[in-house]
Amino acid sequence: MEYNFRDIEKKWQAQWKASGAYKVSNDSPKPKFYVLDMFPYPSGVGLHVGHPLGYIASDIYSRFKRLKGFNVLHPMGYDAFGLPAEQYAIDHGVHPAVSTDQNISNFRRQLDNIGFCFDWDREFRTSDPKYYKWTQWIFLQLFHSFYNRITKKADHIDNLVKAFEKEGNAGHEIPHDKYQIAKTGKRVFSAAEWAGFTEKEQQDILMEYRLAYCGYGEVNWCEALGTVLANDEVVNGVSERGGYPVVKKKLRQWYLRITEYADRLLEGLDRIEFSESMKEMQTNWIGKSYGAEITFNIQGNSDKLTVYTTRPDTIFGVDFMVIAPEHALIKDITSSKQQQAVEEYVEYVQSRSERERMAEKKISGVFTGAYAINPFNGRQIPIWISEYVLAGYGTGAIMAVPCGDERDHKFANHFNIAITNIIGSEYDGKEANATKDAKLENSDFLNGMVMRNAMEVVIQKIEELGIGVRKVNYKMRDAAFSRQRYWGEPFPIKWQHGIAYPMAESELPLELPHVESYKPGPEGEGPLANIPAWTSRELETNTMPGYAGSSWYFLRYMDPQNDSEFCSRKASDYWGQVDLYIGGTEHAVGHLLYSRMWTKALFDLGFIGHDEPYKKLVNQGMIQGSSRFVYRIHGTNKYVSLGLKDQYATDAIHVDVNIVDGVELDVEAFKKWRSDYETAEFILEDGKYICGTEVEKMSKRLYNTVNPDDVVNKYGADTFRMYEMFLGPVEQSKPWETKGIEGTHRFLKKLWRLFYDETKGKVWNEDKATPAELKVLHKTIKKIEEDTERFSFNTGVSAFMVCVNELIELKCNKKEILESLLIILTPYAPHVSEELWHLLGNTTSILDAAFPKLNESYLVESSKEYPISVNGKLRTTIEISLDATQEEVEKIALGNEVVQKWMEGKPHKRVIFVKGKMVNVVV
RNA sequence: GCGCAUGUGGUGAAAUUGGUAGACACGUCAGACUUAGGAUCUGAUGCCGCGAGGUAUGGGGGUUCGAGUCCCUCCAUGCGCACCA
């Protein structure tokens, strides 16, 4: 009886499907555990061996938890809206729904091959109206909400209206700190004023508070293509396709007011298990900084200049001001003498793309001719313009302190501006020193103070004098939440007289209409603008972005068929947080931040009971490709083997890894691979053609992709699963080598032979296990338990190998041992485990077996072979009882002839003895 | 430039708290069985050396009886951010 993995795997996959083995109930007395993989986008090119890595890890963990007695939710579905499907539709005329459908069935077929324990009854796709009905519904909740800064929670907009009716907006400042009410030019209004506003005026104001709001924002507009492009479709200021110029264009956009959640998104990081680097990426993205806004008078002008600084303590070191070229003050303060120079500079800056400006390292700028006045000492401070100051951050203006800031220092040197030193010997005159620990000099009332401490003093003084305020700034912007595209969720919004009216929840879903053409609408609007039946209903023509559906999908899995709610409170209270989330790092600041924000909003509004979606995040590494090269001799169709290539002038050419066995090229397959190789000739070494290798990204273009279907077909799903894990730590990136898989395949065959021999047939028996055999088993149970729990699957696989090797050594074919081994192997290799489990006479599924209990008493040792060092160098080992005392060990060690030889007759200074570890004799 | 991560045999890697470096595999070499082997099994395999032994975890330095592991410094690679005031 052979290990016939193909039949075994097909058989059990069918059986598990038929018996509903992976169906998960929301009603269970067992403790829950929620394992989730990042939502896949079903791309048209299919899976390569790198894609399932995370799914295998999560699958093993899910099955492990199930054996440990948990009710495990491990679902899968599809993030099915997105640009590639729409692009494919434009190029090939296939409706996105059709191509997406095809991609999904292919994706599903590939996944099924590998034997995952997903509960497919919970599957959904974001493009299904049954699903996006609830995406639209959540959008409406966000639209109907504002962030109440007093309670620090999302709150219904009606409560805001009530407050306005009672006391105006005195208690609720407009979130955007530059917004002014069009009618009054002010930021504050009274109850009476509110009552006097028209509906449009009121709605415009409310829009400034809503968590989902509409505003105007810049998009990448490509006139030639007549469409809006995503950032990654723009390369070096031109469109990726066609290379047409791309300009920034202001279009009406929807946004999520994620900035209001900045602090809570930061604070929440302390309560979740993400890697440090992931937390840091999010922290950087949010970019919180503390400082002050200070307003300076301008000499001979009624205008004032407000700057944002994180270092108010350096106020006496300000030698000049720099404002962004877009700054509104420029035209008011520029002196007539500087007029021309300023105009020229501003024009120069405008002619440059954002990219060019960001890449620019050269210092440039121009003096406006105006002076600000330092409020503390009355000093005149020249106001300059330079592109290194960004209009979009802070106030678009800075106070420059060259002795403490590198860019300011370079600028001062470049334009010969005198530098004031406020930190004495800490500043060497050559380079800025950004220290906060220096004692201040030349700083009036701050003299002698340590900078760090002076900050608070200055801020208080500034506020006291009414010339500025304490200010916290964020790099993060509100998230753009609309796309001028077809293949996305429609907004449940109607526009009438310039007012956005939300649709009633009862009208949802607002279904995406069928279109014949995916051409953009007029003036940068999306394809929906071309449909009269749509525009006549005055419906919003933008659609939602890719991350809309993925911001809450983890909740839908809990209650996927619910028609009356996005997810019942009962279901979300039962499943709660995702206990383990596995996925790549590419979603570090996008999806992970947005879904965290949605969760917090839903929590605030009382729809769910937890405010962080993911308890623990594990980032899987990338599987890289291991490329193979052949070497073609210049100007010929002759190919020389790696070892001989230096004797010729050659070009390295990528060759399909699937026609190379290890490094040996299958020359016949090569000739058939492509027509121009048909006549290829080879210079071999030892009768073989040896290829060169290099680790690169796995990509079709480099001919180094390996399809999991092929691997599963050749070695089986169990081998594939174990090998993916055996490759190395999940978090780490590592290259795929198909050759190495034979080791894990051999392991499964060896395991099989513990039960059934090719010649003898059944070899397993029901004899009583010996202590040595029990020790091997329990050592493995312990190791597998620990390794699986800490996601160290690679060492787990090797522990199985060690176990099987040792059982073979012991000639152990005992059911008592093997049965337990099968259970702990089940998460890693479910098919073969189930098959052998049944061959041992079991009639129930191994998926529901109980994980064997570790019995430490089998592991106790009475003695150990101690390593004996002399002066820290290992010289020998001695078997010593574990009960031995320090004195006994010293006596044994010093009496040993090898030890004596290395002591060279010298007396010992001391003997270090660490029980159970080692002995070191110091001479 | 700043931040983070990682550097261990020919290759993927292991060493969980400072305690026998290289487990487990791939590859390679030798052998057994065999008509055959790309099946299976046995043995060897970091490097230098016939050997005793020496030497070895990116380089240099330090702490320690003892360092892959801790500290300092330099180098390389990968990732993220990139004029953020």
Tab-separated table of N, CA, C and O in Angstrom, chain A residues 700-766:
chain	number	residue	atom	x	y	z
A	700	LYS	N	5.910	37.023	-13.595
A	700	LYS	CA	5.773	36.382	-14.911
A	700	LYS	C	6.878	36.819	-15.865
A	700	LYS	O	7.427	36.031	-16.623
A	701	ARG	N	7.173	38.116	-15.801
A	701	ARG	CA	8.151	38.743	-16.678
A	701	ARG	C	9.531	38.078	-16.545
A	701	ARG	O	10.312	38.035	-17.483
A	702	LEU	N	9.837	37.588	-15.344
A	702	LEU	CA	11.167	37.016	-15.100
A	702	LEU	C	11.142	35.483	-15.223
A	702	LEU	O	12.132	34.829	-14.935
A	703	TYR	N	10.037	34.951	-15.667
A	703	TYR	CA	9.890	33.503	-15.888
A	703	TYR	C	10.233	32.683	-14.646
A	703	TYR	O	10.749	31.589	-14.744
A	704	ASN	N	10.005	33.264	-13.464
A	704	ASN	CA	10.355	32.521	-12.252
A	704	ASN	C	9.131	32.219	-11.394
A	704	ASN	O	9.265	31.910	-10.226
A	705	THR	N	7.926	32.350	-11.986
A	705	THR	CA	6.748	32.036	-11.190
A	705	THR	C	6.493	30.531	-11.218
A	705	THR	O	6.728	29.854	-12.217
A	706	VAL	N	6.029	30.049	-10.073
A	706	VAL	CA	5.689	28.640	-9.959
A	706	VAL	C	4.233	28.583	-9.525
A	706	VAL	O	3.833	29.270	-8.578
A	707	ASN	N	3.443	27.809	-10.240
A	707	ASN	CA	2.012	27.723	-9.980
A	707	ASN	C	1.740	26.643	-8.929
A	707	ASN	O	2.182	25.511	-9.081
A	708	PRO	N	1.015	26.994	-7.858
A	708	PRO	CA	0.768	25.993	-6.826
A	708	PRO	C	0.029	24.759	-7.372
A	708	PRO	O	0.224	23.655	-6.871
A	709	ASP	N	-0.787	24.964	-8.419
A	709	ASP	CA	-1.492	23.820	-9.013
A	709	ASP	C	-0.509	22.739	-9.437
A	709	ASP	O	-0.720	21.545	-9.210
A	710	ASP	N	0.585	23.173	-10.086
A	710	ASP	CA	1.580	22.217	-10.573
A	710	ASP	C	2.253	21.492	-9.416
A	710	ASP	O	2.498	20.291	-9.471
A	711	VAL	N	2.576	22.260	-8.378
A	711	VAL	CA	3.268	21.664	-7.239
A	711	VAL	C	2.348	20.671	-6.528
A	711	VAL	O	2.760	19.561	-6.188
A	712	VAL	N	1.094	21.070	-6.344
A	712	VAL	CA	0.138	20.186	-5.671
A	712	VAL	C	-0.071	18.923	-6.505
A	712	VAL	O	-0.125	17.816	-5.976
A	713	ASN	N	-0.148	19.104	-7.786
A	713	ASN	CA	-0.343	17.956	-8.653
A	713	ASN	C	0.813	16.964	-8.549
A	713	ASN	O	0.625	15.763	-8.564
A	714	LYS	N	2.014	17.489	-8.428
A	714	LYS	CA	3.176	16.612	-8.419
A	714	LYS	C	3.455	15.998	-7.046
A	714	LYS	O	3.870	14.851	-6.949
A	715	TYR	N	3.230	16.789	-5.977
A	715	TYR	CA	3.614	16.321	-4.636
A	715	TYR	C	2.452	16.205	-3.659
A	715	TYR	O	2.602	15.628	-2.582
A	716	GLY	N	1.314	16.823	-4.004
A	716	GLY	CA	0.187	16.788	-3.089
A	716	GLY	C	0.095	18.038	-2.239
A	716	GLY	O	1.084	18.725	-2.004
A	717	ALA	N	-1.126	18.307	-1.757
A	717	ALA	CA	-1.385	19.513	-0.971
A	717	ALA	C	-0.661	19.455	0.373
A	717	ALA	O	-0.135	20.453	0.849
A	718	ASP	N	-0.641	18.288	0.996
A	718	ASP	CA	-0.002	18.188	2.308
A	718	ASP	C	1.483	18.527	2.223
A	718	ASP	O	2.018	19.260	3.060
A	719	THR	N	2.133	17.983	1.200
A	719	THR	CA	3.552	18.295	1.002
A	719	THR	C	3.733	19.780	0.753
A	719	THR	O	4.610	20.418	1.336
A	720	PHE	N	2.869	20.332	-0.103
A	720	PHE	CA	2.964	21.750	-0.434
A	720	PHE	C	2.809	22.624	0.805
A	720	PHE	O	3.594	23.540	1.049
A	721	ARG	N	1.798	22.323	1.590
A	721	ARG	CA	1.555	23.100	2.814
A	721	ARG	C	2.773	23.045	3.734
A	721	ARG	O	3.224	24.063	4.269
A	722	MET	N	3.274	21.854	3.942
A	722	MET	CA	4.393	21.710	4.876
A	722	MET	C	5.651	22.381	4.340
A	722	MET	O	6.406	22.992	5.074
A	723	TYR	N	5.839	22.290	3.033
A	723	TYR	CA	7.051	22.886	2.470
A	723	TYR	C	7.004	24.408	2.543
A	723	TYR	O	8.013	25.053	2.850
A	724	GLU	N	5.842	24.988	2.273
A	724	GLU	CA	5.731	26.449	2.374
A	724	GLU	C	6.125	26.916	3.778
A	724	GLU	O	6.754	27.943	3.951
A	725	MET	N	5.734	26.128	4.759
A	725	MET	CA	6.048	26.489	6.133
A	725	MET	C	7.512	26.194	6.474
A	725	MET	O	8.146	26.925	7.223
A	726	PHE	N	8.015	25.131	5.882
A	726	PHE	CA	9.375	24.686	6.194
A	726	PHE	C	10.425	25.659	5.658
A	726	PHE	O	11.546	25.728	6.154
A	727	LEU	N	10.034	26.422	4.644
A	727	LEU	CA	10.939	27.349	3.975
A	727	LEU	C	11.635	28.334	4.915
A	727	LEU	O	12.752	28.771	4.668
A	728	GLY	N	10.965	28.695	6.000
A	728	GLY	CA	11.564	29.660	6.921
A	728	GLY	C	10.463	30.351	7.701
A	728	GLY	O	9.296	30.027	7.532
A	729	PRO	N	10.826	31.301	8.579
A	729	PRO	CA	9.819	31.990	9.385
A	729	PRO	C	8.795	32.699	8.492
A	729	PRO	O	9.171	33.282	7.486
A	730	VAL	N	7.511	32.639	8.869
A	730	VAL	CA	6.463	33.273	8.043
A	730	VAL	C	6.714	34.744	7.799
A	730	VAL	O	6.404	35.253	6.718
A	731	GLU	N	7.234	35.439	8.799
A	731	GLU	CA	7.370	36.891	8.674
A	731	GLU	C	8.478	37.275	7.709
A	731	GLU	O	8.573	38.411	7.274
A	732	GLN	N	9.341	36.327	7.398
A	732	GLN	CA	10.534	36.662	6.640
A	732	GLN	C	10.322	36.399	5.143
A	732	GLN	O	9.623	35.477	4.760
A	733	SER	N	10.969	37.191	4.321
A	733	SER	CA	10.937	36.935	2.880
A	733	SER	C	12.017	35.927	2.533
A	733	SER	O	13.096	35.945	3.118
A	734	LYS	N	11.678	35.033	1.624
A	734	LYS	CA	12.659	34.015	1.262
A	734	LYS	C	12.345	33.473	-0.127
A	734	LYS	O	11.191	33.473	-0.545
A	735	PRO	N	13.362	33.020	-0.839
A	735	PRO	CA	13.133	32.557	-2.195
A	735	PRO	C	12.540	31.153	-2.238
A	735	PRO	O	12.757	30.344	-1.341
A	736	TRP	N	11.774	30.913	-3.282
A	736	TRP	CA	11.167	29.601	-3.486
A	736	TRP	C	12.113	28.733	-4.306
A	736	TRP	O	12.577	29.133	-5.356
A	737	GLU	N	12.404	27.523	-3.803
A	737	GLU	CA	13.198	26.560	-4.553
A	737	GLU	C	12.385	25.272	-4.665
A	737	GLU	O	12.226	24.554	-3.689
A	738	THR	N	11.855	24.996	-5.823
A	738	THR	CA	11.003	23.824	-5.978
A	738	THR	C	11.741	22.543	-5.601
A	738	THR	O	11.171	21.618	-5.026
A	739	LYS	N	13.043	22.536	-5.868
A	739	LYS	CA	13.841	21.341	-5.605
A	739	LYS	C	13.742	20.883	-4.144
A	739	LYS	O	13.670	19.689	-3.849
A	740	GLY	N	13.741	21.857	-3.248
A	740	GLY	CA	13.790	21.519	-1.820
A	740	GLY	C	12.547	20.800	-1.321
A	740	GLY	O	12.559	20.198	-0.253
A	741	ILE	N	11.478	20.825	-2.097
A	741	ILE	CA	10.214	20.253	-1.640
A	741	ILE	C	10.330	18.748	-1.447
A	741	ILE	O	9.563	18.140	-0.700
A	742	GLU	N	11.314	18.134	-2.102
A	742	GLU	CA	11.435	16.689	-2.003
A	742	GLU	C	11.696	16.218	-0.576
A	742	GLU	O	11.314	15.107	-0.204
A	743	GLY	N	12.327	17.077	0.220
A	743	GLY	CA	12.577	16.736	1.619
A	743	GLY	C	11.283	16.536	2.393
A	743	GLY	O	11.128	15.561	3.131
A	744	THR	N	10.335	17.476	2.227
A	744	THR	CA	9.081	17.342	2.969
A	744	THR	C	8.228	16.207	2.394
A	744	THR	O	7.533	15.516	3.134
A	745	HIS	N	8.313	16.014	1.098
A	745	HIS	CA	7.561	14.915	0.496
A	745	HIS	C	8.085	13.568	1.020
A	745	HIS	O	7.316	12.671	1.360
A	746	ARG	N	9.383	13.462	1.096
A	746	ARG	CA	10.021	12.254	1.626
A	746	ARG	C	9.568	12.010	3.072
A	746	ARG	O	9.335	10.880	3.477
A	747	PHE	N	9.443	13.091	3.810
A	747	PHE	CA	8.991	12.980	5.199
A	747	PHE	C	7.614	12.320	5.271
A	747	PHE	O	7.384	11.402	6.052
A	748	LEU	N	6.686	12.774	4.420
A	748	LEU	CA	5.332	12.202	4.463
A	748	LEU	C	5.342	10.740	4.030
A	748	LEU	O	4.587	9.921	4.557
A	749	LYS	N	6.220	10.417	3.109
A	749	LYS	CA	6.317	9.011	2.704
A	749	LYS	C	6.869	8.159	3.845
A	749	LYS	O	6.423	7.029	4.059
A	750	LYS	N	7.825	8.708	4.564
A	750	LYS	CA	8.389	7.983	5.713
A	750	LYS	C	7.325	7.791	6.783
A	750	LYS	O	7.224	6.729	7.397
A	751	LEU	N	6.534	8.840	6.997
A	751	LEU	CA	5.449	8.754	7.960
A	751	LEU	C	4.505	7.614	7.561
A	751	LEU	O	4.128	6.779	8.382
A	752	TRP	N	4.167	7.588	6.277
A	752	TRP	CA	3.260	6.562	5.767
A	752	TRP	C	3.822	5.171	6.033
A	752	TRP	O	3.101	4.256	6.424
A	753	ARG	N	5.105	5.021	5.862
A	753	ARG	CA	5.730	3.701	6.014
A	753	ARG	C	5.776	3.246	7.474
A	753	ARG	O	6.052	2.076	7.738
A	754	LEU	N	5.526	4.178	8.407
A	754	LEU	CA	5.397	3.744	9.794
A	754	LEU	C	4.110	2.938	9.963
A	754	LEU	O	3.966	2.156	10.896
A	755	PHE	N	3.161	3.149	9.031
A	755	PHE	CA	1.865	2.453	9.088
A	755	PHE	C	1.798	1.309	8.086
A	755	PHE	O	1.345	0.229	8.407
A	756	TYR	N	2.214	1.624	6.865
A	756	TYR	CA	2.089	0.642	5.784
A	756	TYR	C	3.381	0.554	4.991
A	756	TYR	O	3.917	1.571	4.555
A	757	ASP	N	3.845	-0.657	4.816
A	757	ASP	CA	5.086	-0.913	4.103
A	757	ASP	C	4.742	-1.388	2.701
A	757	ASP	O	3.740	-2.076	2.502
A	758	GLU	N	5.568	-1.028	1.740
A	758	GLU	CA	5.282	-1.405	0.362
A	758	GLU	C	5.274	-2.921	0.164
A	758	GLU	O	4.508	-3.452	-0.624
A	759	THR	N	6.144	-3.591	0.869
A	759	THR	CA	6.194	-5.041	0.689
A	759	THR	C	5.379	-5.773	1.740
A	759	THR	O	4.617	-6.689	1.441
A	760	LYS	N	5.483	-5.322	3.005
A	760	LYS	CA	4.822	-6.058	4.079
A	760	LYS	C	3.364	-5.653	4.289
A	760	LYS	O	2.631	-6.313	5.009
A	761	GLY	N	2.942	-4.531	3.691
A	761	GLY	CA	1.583	-4.066	3.933
A	761	GLY	C	1.474	-3.426	5.302
A	761	GLY	O	2.374	-2.699	5.729
A	762	LYS	N	0.402	-3.736	6.005
A	762	LYS	CA	0.191	-3.129	7.321
A	762	LYS	C	1.313	-3.481	8.292
A	762	LYS	O	1.631	-4.651	8.468
A	763	VAL	N	1.916	-2.468	8.871
A	763	VAL	CA	2.963	-2.737	9.861
A	763	VAL	C	2.602	-2.170	11.230
A	763	VAL	O	3.248	-2.466	12.227
A	764	TRP	N	1.575	-1.319	11.285
A	764	TRP	CA	1.249	-0.757	12.605
A	764	TRP	C	0.631	-1.842	13.485
A	764	TRP	O	0.043	-2.792	12.998
A	765	ASN	N	0.832	-1.706	14.786
A	765	ASN	CA	0.349	-2.730	15.711
A	765	ASN	C	-0.179	-2.074	16.985
A	765	ASN	O	-0.090	-0.847	17.145
A	766	GLU	N	-0.732	-2.897	17.862
A	766	GLU	CA	-1.336	-2.335	19.070
A	766	GLU	C	-0.524	-2.675	20.314
A	766	GLU	O	-1.060	-2.763	21.420
